[in-house]
Coordinates of C-alpha atoms in Angstrom, one line a residue:
M166 CA -14.4 -45.4 -18.4
N167 CA -14.9 -46.8 -14.9
K168 CA -16.0 -44.6 -12.0
R169 CA -12.5 -44.5 -10.3
R170 CA -10.8 -43.4 -13.5
L171 CA -13.6 -40.8 -14.2
A172 CA -13.2 -39.4 -10.7
S173 CA -9.4 -39.2 -11.2
T174 CA -9.9 -37.4 -14.5
V175 CA -12.3 -34.9 -13.1
F176 CA -10.1 -34.2 -10.1
G177 CA -7.2 -33.5 -12.5
I178 CA -9.2 -31.0 -14.5
L179 CA -10.4 -29.2 -11.4
L180 CA -6.8 -29.0 -10.0
S181 CA -5.6 -27.6 -13.3
L182 CA -8.4 -24.9 -13.2
A183 CA -7.4 -24.0 -9.7
A184 CA -3.8 -23.6 -10.5
T185 CA -4.3 -21.5 -13.7
G186 CA -6.8 -19.1 -12.1
S187 CA -9.8 -20.1 -14.2
W188 CA -11.9 -20.1 -11.0
A189 CA -11.0 -16.5 -10.3
D190 CA -14.6 -15.2 -10.8
R191 CA -15.9 -17.6 -8.2
D192 CA -13.3 -17.4 -5.5
G193 CA -11.0 -14.4 -5.3
D194 CA -9.8 -15.5 -1.8
D195 CA -8.5 -18.8 -3.2
R196 CA -9.2 -20.9 -0.2
R197 CA -8.4 -24.0 -2.2
E198 CA -4.7 -23.1 -1.6
S199 CA -3.5 -25.0 -4.6
I200 CA 0.2 -25.8 -4.4
E201 CA 0.6 -26.1 -8.2
P202 CA 2.9 -23.5 -9.9
Y203 CA 1.1 -20.7 -11.8
A204 CA 2.2 -17.6 -13.7
I205 CA 1.2 -13.9 -13.4
G206 CA 2.0 -10.9 -15.6
L207 CA 3.4 -7.5 -14.4
W208 CA 3.6 -4.3 -16.4
G209 CA 3.3 -0.5 -15.9
D210 CA 4.4 3.0 -17.0
L211 CA 2.5 2.6 -20.2
P212 CA 1.3 4.0 -22.6
Y213 CA 3.4 7.2 -22.9
S214 CA 2.7 8.1 -26.5
D215 CA 0.3 7.7 -29.4
V216 CA 2.4 4.8 -30.9
Q217 CA 2.4 3.0 -27.6
A218 CA -1.4 3.5 -27.0
L219 CA -2.2 2.5 -30.6
V220 CA 0.4 -0.2 -31.3
G221 CA 2.7 -1.1 -28.3
V222 CA 0.1 -1.7 -25.6
P223 CA -2.3 -3.6 -27.9
N224 CA 0.6 -5.8 -28.9
L225 CA 1.6 -6.3 -25.3
I226 CA -2.0 -7.2 -24.2
A227 CA -2.3 -9.7 -27.1
D228 CA 1.0 -11.2 -26.0
M229 CA -0.1 -11.6 -22.4
N230 CA -3.4 -13.1 -23.6
R231 CA -1.5 -15.9 -25.3
H232 CA -0.1 -17.0 -22.0
E233 CA -2.0 -18.9 -19.2
L234 CA -1.9 -16.2 -16.5
A235 CA -3.6 -16.4 -13.1
F236 CA -3.8 -12.6 -13.2
T237 CA -2.0 -9.4 -14.3
V238 CA -1.0 -6.2 -12.4
H239 CA -0.2 -2.8 -13.7
D240 CA 2.0 -0.8 -11.3
G241 CA 0.8 2.7 -12.2
D242 CA 1.2 5.5 -14.7
L243 CA -1.4 5.4 -17.4
K244 CA 0.4 8.2 -19.3
A245 CA 3.6 10.3 -19.5
G246 CA 4.3 12.9 -16.9
N247 CA 3.2 15.7 -19.3
G248 CA 0.6 15.9 -22.0
T249 CA 1.7 15.7 -25.6
P250 CA 0.5 18.6 -27.8
G251 CA -1.3 17.3 -30.9
S252 CA -1.6 13.7 -29.7
V253 CA -4.5 11.7 -31.0
T254 CA -4.8 9.5 -27.9
P255 CA -5.4 10.9 -24.4
T256 CA -2.2 12.3 -22.9
T257 CA -3.6 14.8 -20.4
C258 CA -5.6 13.9 -17.3
S259 CA -9.0 14.3 -19.0
D260 CA -11.7 11.7 -18.4
A261 CA -10.8 10.1 -21.8
L262 CA -7.5 8.9 -20.3
Y263 CA -9.2 6.7 -17.8
V264 CA -11.7 5.4 -20.3
Q265 CA -8.8 4.4 -22.6
A266 CA -7.0 2.6 -19.7
L267 CA -10.2 0.8 -18.6
G268 CA -10.5 -0.6 -22.2
F269 CA -6.9 -1.9 -22.0
F270 CA -7.5 -3.6 -18.7
N271 CA -10.8 -5.2 -19.8
D272 CA -9.1 -6.5 -22.9
L273 CA -7.0 -8.7 -20.7
R274 CA -8.2 -12.3 -20.5
A275 CA -7.0 -12.9 -17.0
P276 CA -8.1 -10.8 -14.0
A277 CA -6.4 -7.4 -14.3
M278 CA -5.4 -5.4 -11.2
L279 CA -3.7 -2.0 -11.0
T280 CA -2.5 0.6 -8.5
P281 CA -2.5 4.4 -9.3
G282 CA 0.5 6.2 -10.6
D283 CA 1.7 9.8 -10.1
N284 CA 1.3 10.6 -13.7
D285 CA -2.4 9.9 -13.5
W286 CA -3.2 11.9 -10.4
T287 CA -0.5 13.7 -8.4
D288 CA 0.9 15.3 -11.5
C289 CA -2.4 16.1 -13.0
D290 CA -2.2 19.6 -11.5
R291 CA 0.6 20.5 -14.0
P292 CA -0.6 23.0 -16.7
S293 CA 0.6 20.5 -19.4
N294 CA -1.8 17.9 -17.9
G295 CA -4.8 20.1 -17.8
G296 CA -4.3 21.8 -14.4
F297 CA -6.7 19.4 -12.6
S298 CA -7.0 19.0 -8.8
S299 CA -4.9 16.0 -7.9
R300 CA -7.3 14.9 -5.2
E301 CA -10.2 15.1 -7.6
R302 CA -8.4 13.0 -10.2
L303 CA -7.6 10.4 -7.6
D304 CA -11.3 10.4 -6.6
H305 CA -12.1 9.9 -10.2
E306 CA -9.7 6.9 -10.5
R307 CA -11.3 5.4 -7.5
S308 CA -14.7 5.6 -9.1
V309 CA -13.6 4.3 -12.5
F310 CA -11.3 1.4 -11.4
F311 CA -12.0 0.7 -7.8
S312 CA -15.8 1.0 -7.3
T313 CA -16.3 -2.7 -6.6
P314 CA -14.2 -5.3 -4.7
Y315 CA -13.4 -7.1 -7.9
S316 CA -10.5 -6.8 -10.4
L317 CA -10.9 -5.7 -14.0
G318 CA -10.3 -8.0 -17.0
K319 CA -12.5 -10.5 -18.8
H320 CA -12.4 -12.7 -15.8
R321 CA -12.7 -11.1 -12.4
L322 CA -11.1 -11.9 -9.1
R323 CA -12.4 -10.7 -5.7
Q324 CA -10.1 -8.6 -3.6
E325 CA -10.1 -7.4 0.0
V326 CA -10.3 -3.6 0.2
Q327 CA -9.0 -1.1 2.8
T328 CA -12.4 0.3 3.9
A329 CA -11.3 2.6 6.8
P330 CA -11.7 6.3 5.9
L331 CA -8.0 7.0 6.2
C332 CA -7.3 8.8 3.0
L333 CA -8.3 12.3 1.9
G334 CA -10.3 13.2 -1.2
V335 CA -11.9 16.4 -2.4
N336 CA -14.6 16.2 0.3
G337 CA -12.4 15.1 3.2
A338 CA -11.8 11.6 4.7
M339 CA -12.6 8.6 2.6
P340 CA -11.5 5.0 2.2
C341 CA -8.3 4.2 0.3
V342 CA -10.2 1.7 -1.9
E343 CA -7.2 1.4 -4.2
N344 CA -5.3 -0.4 -1.5
R345 CA -6.2 -4.1 -2.0
R346 CA -5.1 -7.6 -1.0
W347 CA -5.8 -11.1 -2.4
T348 CA -4.5 -14.6 -1.9
F349 CA -3.8 -16.9 -4.8
G350 CA -2.0 -20.3 -4.7
G351 CA -0.7 -19.8 -1.2
V352 CA 0.8 -16.4 -1.8
T353 CA -0.5 -13.0 -0.5
Y354 CA -0.6 -10.1 -2.9
V355 CA -0.9 -6.4 -1.8
T356 CA -1.3 -3.1 -3.7
L357 CA -0.5 0.2 -2.1
N358 CA -0.9 3.8 -3.3
V359 CA 2.7 4.9 -3.0
Q360 CA 3.7 7.6 -5.6
G361 CA 6.6 9.0 -7.4
S362 CA 7.1 12.8 -7.5
C363 CA 8.1 12.7 -3.8
N364 CA 4.8 10.9 -3.0
N365 CA 2.9 14.2 -3.4
L366 CA 5.3 16.3 -1.3
C367 CA 6.8 18.2 -4.3
D368 CA 6.1 19.2 -7.9
T369 CA 3.4 21.8 -8.9
A370 CA 1.1 21.7 -5.9
P371 CA 2.5 19.7 -3.0
D372 CA -0.3 18.4 -0.6
P373 CA 1.3 17.5 2.8
A374 CA -2.1 16.8 4.3
E375 CA -3.1 14.3 1.6
W376 CA 0.4 12.6 1.9
A377 CA 0.2 12.3 5.7
A378 CA -3.2 10.6 5.7
R379 CA -2.3 8.3 2.8
N380 CA 1.1 7.4 4.2
Q381 CA -0.4 6.3 7.5
A382 CA -3.1 4.4 5.6
N383 CA -0.4 2.6 3.5
I384 CA 1.6 1.7 6.6
A385 CA -1.5 0.4 8.3
W386 CA -2.5 -1.7 5.3
L387 CA 1.1 -3.0 4.9
R388 CA 1.3 -4.1 8.5
E389 CA -2.2 -5.6 8.5
S390 CA -1.4 -7.5 5.3
F391 CA 1.8 -9.1 6.8
R392 CA -0.2 -10.1 9.8
F393 CA -2.8 -11.7 7.5
A394 CA -0.1 -13.5 5.5
A395 CA 1.6 -14.8 8.6
A396 CA -1.7 -16.0 10.1
R397 CA -2.5 -17.7 6.8
Q398 CA 0.9 -19.2 6.5
S399 CA 1.4 -17.7 3.1
A400 CA 4.5 -19.0 1.3
A401 CA 5.4 -15.4 0.3
V402 CA 4.2 -11.9 -0.1
M403 CA 4.2 -9.7 -3.2
I404 CA 3.7 -5.9 -2.8
I405 CA 2.9 -3.8 -5.9
A406 CA 3.2 0.0 -5.8
Q407 CA 4.2 2.7 -8.2
A408 CA 7.1 4.7 -6.8
N409 CA 10.7 3.8 -6.8
P410 CA 11.4 5.3 -3.3
G411 CA 15.1 4.9 -3.5
W412 CA 16.8 2.3 -1.3
D413 CA 20.5 3.3 -0.9
A414 CA 23.1 5.8 -2.1
T415 CA 24.0 4.2 -5.4
D416 CA 21.5 5.3 -8.0
G417 CA 20.6 9.0 -7.9
T418 CA 19.8 9.1 -11.6
R419 CA 16.7 7.0 -11.1
A420 CA 15.6 7.4 -7.5
P421 CA 16.2 9.5 -4.4
L422 CA 19.5 8.9 -2.6
R423 CA 19.0 7.3 0.8
D424 CA 21.1 6.2 3.7
P425 CA 20.6 2.4 3.5
K426 CA 20.8 2.0 7.3
S427 CA 18.4 4.8 8.5
L428 CA 16.5 4.9 5.2
A429 CA 16.6 8.7 5.4
Q430 CA 16.8 10.6 2.2
T431 CA 20.2 12.3 1.8
D432 CA 19.8 14.4 -1.4
G433 CA 17.9 17.3 0.2
G434 CA 14.5 16.6 -1.4
P435 CA 11.3 16.2 0.5
D436 CA 11.2 12.6 1.9
G437 CA 7.8 11.0 1.4
F438 CA 9.0 7.5 2.1
Q439 CA 11.2 7.0 5.1
A440 CA 8.6 6.0 7.7
Y441 CA 7.0 3.7 5.1
L442 CA 10.3 2.1 4.2
I443 CA 11.1 1.5 7.9
A444 CA 7.7 -0.2 8.4
L445 CA 8.3 -2.3 5.3
R446 CA 11.8 -3.4 6.5
E447 CA 10.4 -4.3 9.9
E448 CA 7.7 -6.5 8.4
V449 CA 10.1 -8.1 5.9
I450 CA 12.4 -9.1 8.7
A451 CA 9.6 -10.4 10.9
F452 CA 8.0 -12.4 8.1
R453 CA 11.2 -14.2 7.2
R454 CA 9.7 -15.8 4.0
P455 CA 10.2 -14.3 0.5
V456 CA 8.9 -10.8 -0.1
A457 CA 8.8 -9.3 -3.6
Y458 CA 8.4 -5.6 -4.0
V459 CA 7.2 -4.6 -7.5
H460 CA 7.3 -1.0 -8.7
G461 CA 7.7 1.1 -11.8
D462 CA 8.4 4.8 -11.9
S463 CA 12.1 4.9 -13.0
H464 CA 11.7 2.9 -16.2
Y465 CA 14.5 0.5 -15.8
H466 CA 13.7 -3.2 -15.6
R467 CA 15.7 -4.9 -12.9
V468 CA 15.5 -7.6 -10.2
D469 CA 17.8 -7.0 -7.3
K470 CA 18.2 -6.9 -3.5
P471 CA 18.7 -3.3 -2.4
L472 CA 17.2 -3.3 1.1
L473 CA 19.5 -3.5 4.1
D474 CA 18.9 -3.7 7.8
N475 CA 20.0 -1.0 10.2
Q476 CA 23.3 -2.7 10.6
G477 CA 24.0 -2.7 6.9
R478 CA 23.2 -6.3 6.3
R479 CA 21.4 -7.3 3.1
L480 CA 17.9 -8.7 3.7
E481 CA 18.1 -12.0 1.9
N482 CA 14.4 -12.6 1.7
F483 CA 13.6 -9.3 0.0
T484 CA 13.7 -8.8 -3.8
R485 CA 12.9 -5.5 -5.6
V486 CA 11.3 -6.0 -9.0
E487 CA 11.1 -3.1 -11.4
T488 CA 8.9 -3.5 -14.5
F489 CA 9.6 -2.2 -17.9
G490 CA 8.7 1.5 -18.7
D491 CA 8.7 3.8 -21.6
N492 CA 12.0 4.5 -23.4
Q493 CA 11.1 7.3 -25.8
A494 CA 14.1 6.7 -28.1
N495 CA 12.8 3.2 -28.8
G496 CA 9.2 4.1 -29.6
T497 CA 7.1 1.0 -29.0
N498 CA 10.1 -0.8 -27.5
D499 CA 9.8 -1.2 -23.7
A500 CA 6.1 -1.9 -24.1
N501 CA 7.0 -5.2 -22.6
W502 CA 6.0 -7.2 -19.5
L503 CA 7.4 -9.5 -16.9
K504 CA 6.2 -13.0 -16.4
V505 CA 6.5 -14.4 -12.9
T506 CA 6.3 -18.1 -12.2
V507 CA 5.0 -18.7 -8.7
D508 CA 5.7 -22.0 -7.1
P509 CA 4.7 -22.0 -3.4
R510 CA 6.6 -25.3 -2.9
S511 CA 9.9 -23.8 -4.0
R512 CA 12.4 -22.1 -1.7
E513 CA 12.3 -18.7 -3.4
V514 CA 8.7 -19.0 -4.6
F515 CA 9.1 -16.4 -7.4
A516 CA 11.0 -16.8 -10.7
Y517 CA 11.2 -13.9 -13.2
Q518 CA 11.3 -13.9 -17.0
A519 CA 11.3 -10.8 -19.1
Q520 CA 8.8 -11.0 -22.0
I521 CA 10.0 -8.9 -24.9
V522 CA 6.9 -8.6 -27.2
P523 CA 8.2 -9.6 -30.7
A524 CA 6.0 -7.1 -32.5
N525 CA 7.3 -4.3 -30.3
R526 CA 11.0 -4.8 -31.0
T527 CA 12.4 -1.7 -32.6
A528 CA 16.2 -1.4 -32.3
V529 CA 16.7 -5.1 -33.1
P530 CA 13.7 -6.5 -35.1
A531 CA 12.5 -10.0 -34.2
P532 CA 14.2 -12.8 -36.3

């Protein structure tokens, strides 16, 4: 092989590695800015039962590991909202729950990211979950999953971390180290600690002080991340959080009802999201390029465009993406994931394909 052909072959291999994320350990900031398409995996609200922890999630992880993924993100809820009496896997907020989850994430071949869910901290004060302090359980999650600037998974990717002491823990102000940002293939990704259960303003032991601090931290990280993406000329932004905050007045069965113009909650419940949603809308409009907002919480997979401006016009560059979640009637079914193909050269950047894990099909077995 002549030198020119050898150089061309080596360059092709290196470009392929960059596009597939195989360099994630070395360069989490991805300053190569590869323009080649790549794929990521999204999942969350799992496991909710013994059968999901023992069968459904292992099947899901094995399925994701069969794909070439740049990274994966779990959008929160490591368990069901209440503990299950007699379960053989952890279903309360005991330390064993987070050990189990850590094992799941580190079984993933690609870098594995996550954001906390209400079932694994804000709801831990319920008697059925062990009656823990919510702040203490969030502090514990921070120590288990977010103690370094790297992702989890067999391959690791470095992330930027919100280091300002803006959140509240058991002992007062502390950094919101779960809020993270990374760039891959010309796209900026952001995680934010935004929770179901009214964002910690309702349920067993509401904590308005914790909410106020974290809400301001989330808004600050959101705005900073959009400034970062604009300065970097990112092709798109993807935000991953847990809560379905509600976007309009159409779906009270799965989220709070909300005036789509003012973004104020209209169903009389505590509103832990309005200021955050207004900030999000402002940033989406200013950014102009595609923005994907990924969440779980309401257990209904969908891809739609529910965000309007204050005149009632749909924001064309905004897409809400809800991952699969537990459907108790189906057992292991809904232990599925979403594959997103990311092409920074394309107009919409993100393309979505549901991945129904064949081994987890219940109502209709795989052919």
